[in-house]
Amino acid sequence: MVHIVGAGPGDPELITVKGQRFLREADVVIYAGSLVNEEILKLCKPEAEIYNSAQMMLEEILHVISLAEKAGKTTVRLHTGDPSIYGAVQEQMDAMTERGIEFDVTPGVSSFLAAAATLKQEYTLPGVTQTVIITRRGGRTPVPDSESLKKLAQHQTTLCIFLSVNLLDEIKRDLMSAGFKSSTPVAVVYKASWPGEEKVIRGRLDTIVQQVKEANIDRTAMIIVGQCLNSKNYQKSSLYSPQFSHMFRQARY
Ligand code: SAH
């Protein structure tokens, strides 16, 4: 049996209770070494075989899993954040299905959510935006033209941009040419939730490139763009409003 598990964004306490149990019980663990906080591996049994997938190719990962399956062992495939977001997990799941290997998936706290927690920020402010777009700038993995930052930016939603802090200059250019004002607030969170390693940069489209350069941030960072970041003028939600009734509460007047 294989458990695909989201390890969370970095803080070892941000793995789910279920993910933690699978990790404690695993005979074989293959973790995404580029981003998973290795502290979390302290949960593993001393005799567990541990592999760092950063040094492996897909076939090697599948080979380790197949051997474990033949030996009746349990494998945890540990991904950073949540496996469904830029996790390169589909090809692994499809290959396991093809080979008749049974697996399940345990979600994790994605880094865009950890970044919101660090910033103490709601992404979906009433009257400002009700939409969050998760995206990246095209690099070695292309982004379809219909989803270019320029096009997405036209919606003026909250943007959470992964895998792109080294392309911040291009991001700024794209967003400005899509009509974003130079004063649009931007935050960059480096290593959100990692104890003692987190860095937060708050700025505007026209200042952020320089700020991030000065802070020496060139990877493992979330870029958040949008008016939610400095809006004091959002509407209070209906959920807690005295004028509103809902399934669990009557209006007070
Ligand atoms: N599946 C992961 C994302 C993997 S892609 C998730 O759900 O978070 C790797 C990218 O995620 C990095 O380039 C960075 O943009 C972002 N990232 C991962 N961990 C992060 C963290 N702790 N803080 C900020 N960004 C992070």
PDB file of C-alpha atoms and ligand atoms in Angstrom:
ATOM      1  CA  MET A   1       0.000   0.000   0.000  1.00  0.00           C
ATOM      2  CA  VAL A   2       1.212   3.497  -0.855  1.00  0.00           C
ATOM      3  CA  HIS A   3       0.104   6.632   0.954  1.00  0.00           C
ATOM      4  CA  ILE A   4       0.708   9.874  -0.900  1.00  0.00           C
ATOM      5  CA  VAL A   5       0.900  12.482   1.847  1.00  0.00           C
ATOM      6  CA  GLY A   6       1.067  16.265   1.866  1.00  0.00           C
ATOM      7  CA  ALA A   7       3.768  17.192   4.371  1.00  0.00           C
ATOM      8  CA  GLY A   8       2.567  20.774   4.718  1.00  0.00           C
ATOM      9  CA  PRO A   9       4.515  23.953   4.037  1.00  0.00           C
ATOM     10  CA  GLY A  10       7.501  23.515   6.351  1.00  0.00           C
ATOM     11  CA  ASP A  11       6.507  23.702   9.999  1.00  0.00           C
ATOM     12  CA  PRO A  12       6.644  20.031  11.045  1.00  0.00           C
ATOM     13  CA  GLU A  13       3.479  20.548  13.106  1.00  0.00           C
ATOM     14  CA  LEU A  14       1.494  21.463  10.004  1.00  0.00           C
ATOM     15  CA  ILE A  15       1.171  17.926   8.684  1.00  0.00           C
ATOM     16  CA  THR A  16      -2.292  16.424   9.214  1.00  0.00           C
ATOM     17  CA  VAL A  17      -2.883  13.946  12.044  1.00  0.00           C
ATOM     18  CA  LYS A  18      -3.523  11.268   9.438  1.00  0.00           C
ATOM     19  CA  GLY A  19      -0.371  12.084   7.460  1.00  0.00           C
ATOM     20  CA  GLN A  20       1.616  11.907  10.683  1.00  0.00           C
ATOM     21  CA  ARG A  21       0.213   8.466  11.477  1.00  0.00           C
ATOM     22  CA  PHE A  22       1.091   7.148   8.009  1.00  0.00           C
ATOM     23  CA  LEU A  23       4.607   8.523   8.345  1.00  0.00           C
ATOM     24  CA  ARG A  24       5.070   6.881  11.767  1.00  0.00           C
ATOM     25  CA  GLU A  25       3.928   3.536  10.377  1.00  0.00           C
ATOM     26  CA  ALA A  26       5.775   3.599   7.052  1.00  0.00           C
ATOM     27  CA  ASP A  27       8.421   1.008   6.131  1.00  0.00           C
ATOM     28  CA  VAL A  28       9.581   3.072   3.145  1.00  0.00           C
ATOM     29  CA  VAL A  29       9.473   6.869   2.813  1.00  0.00           C
ATOM     30  CA  ILE A  30      10.209   8.794  -0.383  1.00  0.00           C
ATOM     31  CA  TYR A  31      10.239  12.520   0.354  1.00  0.00           C
ATOM     32  CA  ALA A  32      10.575  15.543  -1.885  1.00  0.00           C
ATOM     33  CA  GLY A  33      13.914  16.659  -0.511  1.00  0.00           C
ATOM     34  CA  SER A  34      14.017  20.011  -2.236  1.00  0.00           C
ATOM     35  CA  LEU A  35      11.234  21.413  -0.065  1.00  0.00           C
ATOM     36  CA  VAL A  36      10.097  19.036   2.677  1.00  0.00           C
ATOM     37  CA  ASN A  37      11.468  20.030   6.080  1.00  0.00           C
ATOM     38  CA  GLU A  38      13.603  17.044   7.098  1.00  0.00           C
ATOM     39  CA  GLU A  39      12.621  17.573  10.757  1.00  0.00           C
ATOM     40  CA  ILE A  40       9.400  15.794   9.894  1.00  0.00           C
ATOM     41  CA  LEU A  41      11.326  12.597   9.129  1.00  0.00           C
ATOM     42  CA  LYS A  42      12.063  12.248  12.856  1.00  0.00           C
ATOM     43  CA  LEU A  43       8.585  10.753  13.064  1.00  0.00           C
ATOM     44  CA  CYS A  44       9.696   7.748  11.009  1.00  0.00           C
ATOM     45  CA  LYS A  45      10.584   4.366  12.507  1.00  0.00           C
ATOM     46  CA  PRO A  46      14.356   3.986  12.984  1.00  0.00           C
ATOM     47  CA  GLU A  47      14.378   1.052  10.573  1.00  0.00           C
ATOM     48  CA  ALA A  48      12.379   2.875   7.876  1.00  0.00           C
ATOM     49  CA  GLU A  49      14.123   3.137   4.490  1.00  0.00           C
ATOM     50  CA  ILE A  50      14.231   6.799   3.519  1.00  0.00           C
ATOM     51  CA  TYR A  51      14.769   8.107  -0.012  1.00  0.00           C
ATOM     52  CA  ASN A  52      15.127  11.674  -1.221  1.00  0.00           C
ATOM     53  CA  SER A  53      13.226  11.999  -4.502  1.00  0.00           C
ATOM     54  CA  ALA A  54      15.179  15.139  -5.471  1.00  0.00           C
ATOM     55  CA  GLN A  55      17.904  12.786  -6.678  1.00  0.00           C
ATOM     56  CA  MET A  56      15.561  10.297  -8.380  1.00  0.00           C
ATOM     57  CA  MET A  57      13.783  10.004 -11.692  1.00  0.00           C
ATOM     58  CA  LEU A  58      10.190   8.860 -12.039  1.00  0.00           C
ATOM     59  CA  GLU A  59      11.199   5.305 -12.973  1.00  0.00           C
ATOM     60  CA  GLU A  60      13.442   5.046  -9.900  1.00  0.00           C
ATOM     61  CA  ILE A  61      10.649   6.210  -7.619  1.00  0.00           C
ATOM     62  CA  LEU A  62       8.338   3.619  -9.147  1.00  0.00           C
ATOM     63  CA  HIS A  63      11.016   0.966  -8.804  1.00  0.00           C
ATOM     64  CA  VAL A  64      11.408   1.631  -5.056  1.00  0.00           C
ATOM     65  CA  ILE A  65       7.635   1.546  -4.648  1.00  0.00           C
ATOM     66  CA  SER A  66       7.299  -1.693  -6.641  1.00  0.00           C
ATOM     67  CA  LEU A  67       9.976  -3.457  -4.564  1.00  0.00           C
ATOM     68  CA  ALA A  68       8.261  -2.343  -1.359  1.00  0.00           C
ATOM     69  CA  GLU A  69       4.926  -3.599  -2.660  1.00  0.00           C
ATOM     70  CA  LYS A  70       6.402  -7.009  -3.498  1.00  0.00           C
ATOM     71  CA  ALA A  71       7.798  -7.228   0.034  1.00  0.00           C
ATOM     72  CA  GLY A  72       4.400  -6.335   1.504  1.00  0.00           C
ATOM     73  CA  LYS A  73       5.745  -3.052   2.885  1.00  0.00           C
ATOM     74  CA  THR A  74       3.938   0.258   3.336  1.00  0.00           C
ATOM     75  CA  THR A  75       5.302   3.287   1.497  1.00  0.00           C
ATOM     76  CA  VAL A  76       4.721   6.960   2.159  1.00  0.00           C
ATOM     77  CA  ARG A  77       5.347   9.278  -0.773  1.00  0.00           C
ATOM     78  CA  LEU A  78       5.796  12.593   0.982  1.00  0.00           C
ATOM     79  CA  HIS A  79       5.120  15.754  -1.000  1.00  0.00           C
ATOM     80  CA  THR A  80       5.534  19.353   0.047  1.00  0.00           C
ATOM     81  CA  GLY A  81       2.444  21.418   0.857  1.00  0.00           C
ATOM     82  CA  ASP A  82      -0.485  19.726  -0.816  1.00  0.00           C
ATOM     83  CA  PRO A  83       0.328  17.148  -3.482  1.00  0.00           C
ATOM     84  CA  SER A  84      -2.291  18.481  -5.915  1.00  0.00           C
ATOM     85  CA  ILE A  85      -0.538  21.828  -6.423  1.00  0.00           C
ATOM     86  CA  TYR A  86       2.567  21.671  -8.654  1.00  0.00           C
ATOM     87  CA  GLY A  87       3.301  18.300  -7.126  1.00  0.00           C
ATOM     88  CA  ALA A  88       4.148  16.298 -10.263  1.00  0.00           C
ATOM     89  CA  VAL A  89       1.980  13.687  -8.613  1.00  0.00           C
ATOM     90  CA  GLN A  90      -0.431  12.804 -11.402  1.00  0.00           C
ATOM     91  CA  GLU A  91       2.184  10.872 -13.376  1.00  0.00           C
ATOM     92  CA  GLN A  92       3.049   8.896 -10.250  1.00  0.00           C
ATOM     93  CA  MET A  93      -0.591   8.108  -9.507  1.00  0.00           C
ATOM     94  CA  ASP A  94      -1.290   7.120 -13.111  1.00  0.00           C
ATOM     95  CA  ALA A  95       1.768   4.854 -13.180  1.00  0.00           C
ATOM     96  CA  MET A  96       0.662   3.164  -9.953  1.00  0.00           C
ATOM     97  CA  THR A  97      -2.819   2.648 -11.343  1.00  0.00           C
ATOM     98  CA  GLU A  98      -1.313   1.099 -14.484  1.00  0.00           C
ATOM     99  CA  ARG A  99       0.787  -1.267 -12.401  1.00  0.00           C
ATOM    100  CA  GLY A 100      -2.097  -2.213 -10.144  1.00  0.00           C
ATOM    101  CA  ILE A 101      -0.506  -0.618  -7.063  1.00  0.00           C
ATOM    102  CA  GLU A 102      -3.052   0.483  -4.490  1.00  0.00           C
ATOM    103  CA  PHE A 103      -2.636   4.016  -3.139  1.00  0.00           C
ATOM    104  CA  ASP A 104      -4.498   6.784  -1.360  1.00  0.00           C
ATOM    105  CA  VAL A 105      -3.903  10.516  -0.949  1.00  0.00           C
ATOM    106  CA  THR A 106      -3.828  12.580   2.238  1.00  0.00           C
ATOM    107  CA  PRO A 107      -4.008  16.320   1.614  1.00  0.00           C
ATOM    108  CA  GLY A 108      -1.648  18.853   3.145  1.00  0.00           C
ATOM    109  CA  VAL A 109      -1.543  22.545   3.992  1.00  0.00           C
ATOM    110  CA  SER A 110      -0.411  24.276   0.826  1.00  0.00           C
ATOM    111  CA  SER A 111       2.163  27.050   1.038  1.00  0.00           C
ATOM    112  CA  PHE A 112      -0.261  29.644  -0.306  1.00  0.00           C
ATOM    113  CA  LEU A 113      -2.372  29.027   2.786  1.00  0.00           C
ATOM    114  CA  ALA A 114       0.634  29.120   5.093  1.00  0.00           C
ATOM    115  CA  ALA A 115       1.544  32.467   3.509  1.00  0.00           C
ATOM    116  CA  ALA A 116      -1.924  33.843   4.317  1.00  0.00           C
ATOM    117  CA  ALA A 117      -1.478  32.717   7.915  1.00  0.00           C
ATOM    118  CA  THR A 118       1.920  34.413   8.111  1.00  0.00           C
ATOM    119  CA  LEU A 119       0.496  37.612   6.650  1.00  0.00           C
ATOM    120  CA  LYS A 120      -2.598  37.369   8.905  1.00  0.00           C
ATOM    121  CA  GLN A 121      -4.579  38.008   5.755  1.00  0.00           C
ATOM    122  CA  GLU A 122      -7.917  36.878   4.313  1.00  0.00           C
ATOM    123  CA  TYR A 123      -7.652  36.473   0.538  1.00  0.00           C
ATOM    124  CA  THR A 124     -11.397  36.752  -0.129  1.00  0.00           C
ATOM    125  CA  LEU A 125     -12.544  40.085   1.283  1.00  0.00           C
ATOM    126  CA  PRO A 126     -16.207  40.955   0.560  1.00  0.00           C
ATOM    127  CA  GLY A 127     -16.436  44.006  -1.694  1.00  0.00           C
ATOM    128  CA  VAL A 128     -12.789  43.581  -2.776  1.00  0.00           C
ATOM    129  CA  THR A 129     -12.532  40.132  -4.325  1.00  0.00           C
ATOM    130  CA  GLN A 130     -14.098  36.746  -3.852  1.00  0.00           C
ATOM    131  CA  THR A 131     -11.622  34.849  -5.980  1.00  0.00           C
ATOM    132  CA  VAL A 132      -8.113  33.513  -5.507  1.00  0.00           C
ATOM    133  CA  ILE A 133      -6.079  32.527  -8.539  1.00  0.00           C
ATOM    134  CA  ILE A 134      -3.248  30.071  -8.016  1.00  0.00           C
ATOM    135  CA  THR A 135      -0.770  30.296 -10.827  1.00  0.00           C
ATOM    136  CA  ARG A 136       2.872  30.467 -11.804  1.00  0.00           C
ATOM    137  CA  ARG A 137       4.837  32.202 -14.476  1.00  0.00           C
ATOM    138  CA  GLY A 138       5.848  29.977 -17.352  1.00  0.00           C
ATOM    139  CA  GLY A 139       9.352  28.595 -17.074  1.00  0.00           C
ATOM    140  CA  ARG A 140      10.539  25.180 -18.140  1.00  0.00           C
ATOM    141  CA  THR A 141       6.923  24.104 -17.636  1.00  0.00           C
ATOM    142  CA  PRO A 142       4.924  26.275 -20.026  1.00  0.00           C
ATOM    143  CA  VAL A 143       1.722  28.009 -18.973  1.00  0.00           C
ATOM    144  CA  PRO A 144      -1.041  27.948 -21.643  1.00  0.00           C
ATOM    145  CA  ASP A 145      -1.471  31.305 -23.421  1.00  0.00           C
ATOM    146  CA  SER A 146      -5.056  31.586 -22.264  1.00  0.00           C
ATOM    147  CA  GLU A 147      -3.720  31.705 -18.684  1.00  0.00           C
ATOM    148  CA  SER A 148      -0.950  34.235 -19.125  1.00  0.00           C
ATOM    149  CA  LEU A 149      -0.505  36.517 -16.135  1.00  0.00           C
ATOM    150  CA  LYS A 150      -1.645  39.362 -18.347  1.00  0.00           C
ATOM    151  CA  LYS A 151      -4.967  37.654 -18.913  1.00  0.00           C
ATOM    152  CA  LEU A 152      -5.456  36.482 -15.349  1.00  0.00           C
ATOM    153  CA  ALA A 153      -4.584  39.910 -14.020  1.00  0.00           C
ATOM    154  CA  GLN A 154      -7.547  41.462 -15.789  1.00  0.00           C
ATOM    155  CA  HIS A 155      -9.847  39.909 -13.202  1.00  0.00           C
ATOM    156  CA  GLN A 156      -8.190  41.859 -10.364  1.00  0.00           C
ATOM    157  CA  THR A 157      -8.519  38.916  -8.003  1.00  0.00           C
ATOM    158  CA  THR A 158      -6.060  37.879  -5.344  1.00  0.00           C
ATOM    159  CA  LEU A 159      -3.149  36.228  -7.149  1.00  0.00           C
ATOM    160  CA  CYS A 160      -0.978  33.605  -5.456  1.00  0.00           C
ATOM    161  CA  ILE A 161       2.018  33.035  -7.697  1.00  0.00           C
ATOM    162  CA  PHE A 162       4.110  29.917  -7.127  1.00  0.00           C
ATOM    163  CA  LEU A 163       7.556  28.961  -8.413  1.00  0.00           C
ATOM    164  CA  SER A 164       8.307  32.398  -9.800  1.00  0.00           C
ATOM    165  CA  VAL A 165      10.132  34.622  -7.325  1.00  0.00           C
ATOM    166  CA  ASN A 166      13.168  34.583  -9.617  1.00  0.00           C
ATOM    167  CA  LEU A 167      10.925  36.041 -12.346  1.00  0.00           C
ATOM    168  CA  LEU A 168       9.522  38.895 -10.301  1.00  0.00           C
ATOM    169  CA  ASP A 169      10.654  41.523 -12.772  1.00  0.00           C
ATOM    170  CA  GLU A 170       8.717  39.833 -15.602  1.00  0.00           C
ATOM    171  CA  ILE A 171       5.716  39.429 -13.305  1.00  0.00           C
ATOM    172  CA  LYS A 172       5.761  43.123 -12.533  1.00  0.00           C
ATOM    173  CA  ARG A 173       5.952  43.943 -16.244  1.00  0.00           C
ATOM    174  CA  ASP A 174       3.078  41.611 -17.120  1.00  0.00           C
ATOM    175  CA  LEU A 175       0.861  42.928 -14.355  1.00  0.00           C
ATOM    176  CA  MET A 176       1.539  46.557 -15.179  1.00  0.00           C
ATOM    177  CA  SER A 177       0.800  45.966 -18.848  1.00  0.00           C
ATOM    178  CA  ALA A 178      -2.465  44.322 -17.791  1.00  0.00           C
ATOM    179  CA  GLY A 179      -3.461  47.545 -16.103  1.00  0.00           C
ATOM    180  CA  PHE A 180      -2.367  46.962 -12.507  1.00  0.00           C
ATOM    181  CA  LYS A 181      -1.345  50.246 -10.903  1.00  0.00           C
ATOM    182  CA  SER A 182       2.239  50.608  -9.744  1.00  0.00           C
ATOM    183  CA  SER A 183       0.836  51.073  -6.243  1.00  0.00           C
ATOM    184  CA  THR A 184      -0.809  47.606  -6.211  1.00  0.00           C
ATOM    185  CA  PRO A 185       0.185  45.885  -2.982  1.00  0.00           C
ATOM    186  CA  VAL A 186       2.417  42.831  -3.216  1.00  0.00           C
ATOM    187  CA  ALA A 187       3.724  40.531  -0.505  1.00  0.00           C
ATOM    188  CA  VAL A 188       6.456  37.947  -0.804  1.00  0.00           C
ATOM    189  CA  VAL A 189       6.675  35.274   1.868  1.00  0.00           C
ATOM    190  CA  TYR A 190       9.841  33.198   1.941  1.00  0.00           C
ATOM    191  CA  LYS A 191       9.665  29.795   3.649  1.00  0.00           C
ATOM    192  CA  ALA A 192       6.235  30.440   5.152  1.00  0.00           C
ATOM    193  CA  SER A 193       5.828  28.592   8.470  1.00  0.00           C
ATOM    194  CA  TRP A 194       9.461  27.315   8.603  1.00  0.00           C
ATOM    195  CA  PRO A 195      10.539  27.918  12.201  1.00  0.00           C
ATOM    196  CA  GLY A 196      13.225  30.600  12.298  1.00  0.00           C
ATOM    197  CA  GLU A 197      13.563  30.892   8.504  1.00  0.00           C
ATOM    198  CA  GLU A 198      10.513  32.804   7.406  1.00  0.00           C
ATOM    199  CA  LYS A 199      10.903  36.217   5.738  1.00  0.00           C
ATOM    200  CA  VAL A 200       8.085  38.579   4.841  1.00  0.00           C
ATOM    201  CA  ILE A 201       8.448  41.428   2.391  1.00  0.00           C
ATOM    202  CA  ARG A 202       5.555  43.820   1.894  1.00  0.00           C
ATOM    203  CA  GLY A 203       5.659  46.383  -0.862  1.00  0.00           C
ATOM    204  CA  ARG A 204       4.072  47.576  -4.082  1.00  0.00           C
ATOM    205  CA  LEU A 205       4.493  46.498  -7.671  1.00  0.00           C
ATOM    206  CA  ASP A 206       7.000  49.287  -8.260  1.00  0.00           C
ATOM    207  CA  THR A 207       9.133  48.532  -5.167  1.00  0.00           C
ATOM    208  CA  ILE A 208       8.968  44.782  -4.664  1.00  0.00           C
ATOM    209  CA  VAL A 209      11.643  43.699  -7.157  1.00  0.00           C
ATOM    210  CA  GLN A 210      14.290  45.781  -5.399  1.00  0.00           C
ATOM    211  CA  GLN A 211      13.084  44.772  -1.917  1.00  0.00           C
ATOM    212  CA  VAL A 212      13.217  41.072  -2.732  1.00  0.00           C
ATOM    213  CA  LYS A 213      16.644  41.455  -4.273  1.00  0.00           C
ATOM    214  CA  GLU A 214      17.912  43.193  -1.152  1.00  0.00           C
ATOM    215  CA  ALA A 215      16.498  40.412   1.000  1.00  0.00           C
ATOM    216  CA  ASN A 216      18.343  37.834  -1.172  1.00  0.00           C
ATOM    217  CA  ILE A 217      15.211  35.812  -1.832  1.00  0.00           C
ATOM    218  CA  ASP A 218      15.438  33.754  -4.994  1.00  0.00           C
ATOM    219  CA  ARG A 219      13.409  30.609  -4.254  1.00  0.00           C
ATOM    220  CA  THR A 220      10.856  28.940  -1.955  1.00  0.00           C
ATOM    221  CA  ALA A 221       8.690  32.011  -1.856  1.00  0.00           C
ATOM    222  CA  MET A 222       5.049  32.807  -2.444  1.00  0.00           C
ATOM    223  CA  ILE A 223       4.123  35.991  -4.267  1.00  0.00           C
ATOM    224  CA  ILE A 224       0.757  37.448  -3.361  1.00  0.00           C
ATOM    225  CA  VAL A 225      -0.667  40.311  -5.356  1.00  0.00           C
ATOM    226  CA  GLY A 226      -3.952  42.112  -4.946  1.00  0.00           C
ATOM    227  CA  GLN A 227      -6.011  44.759  -3.237  1.00  0.00           C
ATOM    228  CA  CYS A 228      -6.898  42.410  -0.378  1.00  0.00           C
ATOM    229  CA  LEU A 229      -3.461  43.206   1.034  1.00  0.00           C
ATOM    230  CA  ASN A 230      -4.175  46.781   1.949  1.00  0.00           C
ATOM    231  CA  SER A 231      -7.906  47.137   1.784  1.00  0.00           C
ATOM    232  CA  LYS A 232      -9.380  48.766   4.827  1.00  0.00           C
ATOM    233  CA  ASN A 233     -12.608  49.287   2.880  1.00  0.00           C
ATOM    234  CA  TYR A 234     -13.895  45.770   2.634  1.00  0.00           C
ATOM    235  CA  GLN A 235     -17.487  45.021   3.576  1.00  0.00           C
ATOM    236  CA  LYS A 236     -18.132  43.128   6.753  1.00  0.00           C
ATOM    237  CA  SER A 237     -19.338  39.621   5.979  1.00  0.00           C
ATOM    238  CA  SER A 238     -22.986  38.647   6.073  1.00  0.00           C
ATOM    239  CA  LEU A 239     -22.087  35.619   8.133  1.00  0.00           C
ATOM    240  CA  TYR A 240     -21.682  37.515  11.414  1.00  0.00           C
ATOM    241  CA  SER A 241     -23.946  40.459  10.619  1.00  0.00           C
ATOM    242  CA  PRO A 242     -26.863  41.122  13.034  1.00  0.00           C
ATOM    243  CA  GLN A 243     -29.201  41.819  10.071  1.00  0.00           C
ATOM    244  CA  PHE A 244     -28.691  38.398   8.653  1.00  0.00           C
ATOM    245  CA  SER A 245     -30.372  35.106   9.458  1.00  0.00           C
ATOM    246  CA  HIS A 246     -28.923  31.818   8.361  1.00  0.00           C
ATOM    247  CA  MET A 247     -29.334  28.179   9.109  1.00  0.00           C
ATOM    248  CA  PHE A 248     -27.702  28.443  12.535  1.00  0.00           C
ATOM    249  CA  ARG A 249     -28.723  31.912  13.728  1.00  0.00           C
ATOM    250  CA  GLN A 250     -31.754  34.248  13.558  1.00  0.00           C
ATOM    251  CA  ALA A 251     -31.384  37.938  12.762  1.00  0.00           C
ATOM    252  CA  ARG A 252     -31.366  40.075  15.956  1.00  0.00           C
ATOM    253  CA  TYR A 253     -33.357  42.926  14.336  1.00  0.00           C
TER     254      TYR A 253
HETATM  255  N1  SAH B   1       2.780  21.469  -3.447  1.00  0.00           N
HETATM  256  C1  SAH B   1       3.401  22.669  -2.906  1.00  0.00           C
HETATM  257  C2  SAH B   1       4.009  23.542  -3.986  1.00  0.00           C
HETATM  258  C3  SAH B   1       5.183  22.910  -4.696  1.00  0.00           C
HETATM  259  S1  SAH B   1       5.875  23.951  -5.900  1.00  0.00           S
HETATM  260  C4  SAH B   1       2.372  23.431  -2.075  1.00  0.00           C
HETATM  261  O1  SAH B   1       1.197  23.048  -2.036  1.00  0.00           O
HETATM  262  O2  SAH B   1       2.755  24.410  -1.444  1.00  0.00           O
HETATM  263  C5  SAH B   1       7.121  24.787  -5.019  1.00  0.00           C
HETATM  264  C6  SAH B   1       6.760  26.252  -4.831  1.00  0.00           C
HETATM  265  O3  SAH B   1       5.839  26.363  -3.772  1.00  0.00           O
HETATM  266  C7  SAH B   1       7.915  27.155  -4.440  1.00  0.00           C
HETATM  267  O4  SAH B   1       8.608  27.640  -5.563  1.00  0.00           O
HETATM  268  C8  SAH B   1       7.203  28.288  -3.745  1.00  0.00           C
HETATM  269  O5  SAH B   1       6.611  29.171  -4.665  1.00  0.00           O
HETATM  270  C9  SAH B   1       6.082  27.539  -3.050  1.00  0.00           C
HETATM  271  N2  SAH B   1       6.424  27.168  -1.669  1.00  0.00           N
HETATM  272  C10 SAH B   1       6.597  25.924  -1.167  1.00  0.00           C
HETATM  273  N3  SAH B   1       6.808  25.966   0.158  1.00  0.00           N
HETATM  274  C11 SAH B   1       6.766  27.276   0.501  1.00  0.00           C
HETATM  275  C12 SAH B   1       6.856  27.985   1.735  1.00  0.00           C
HETATM  276  N4  SAH B   1       7.040  27.342   2.893  1.00  0.00           N
HETATM  277  N5  SAH B   1       6.750  29.337   1.708  1.00  0.00           N
HETATM  278  C13 SAH B   1       6.529  30.002   0.558  1.00  0.00           C
HETATM  279  N6  SAH B   1       6.409  29.388  -0.634  1.00  0.00           N
HETATM  280  C14 SAH B   1       6.521  28.055  -0.657  1.00  0.00           C
END
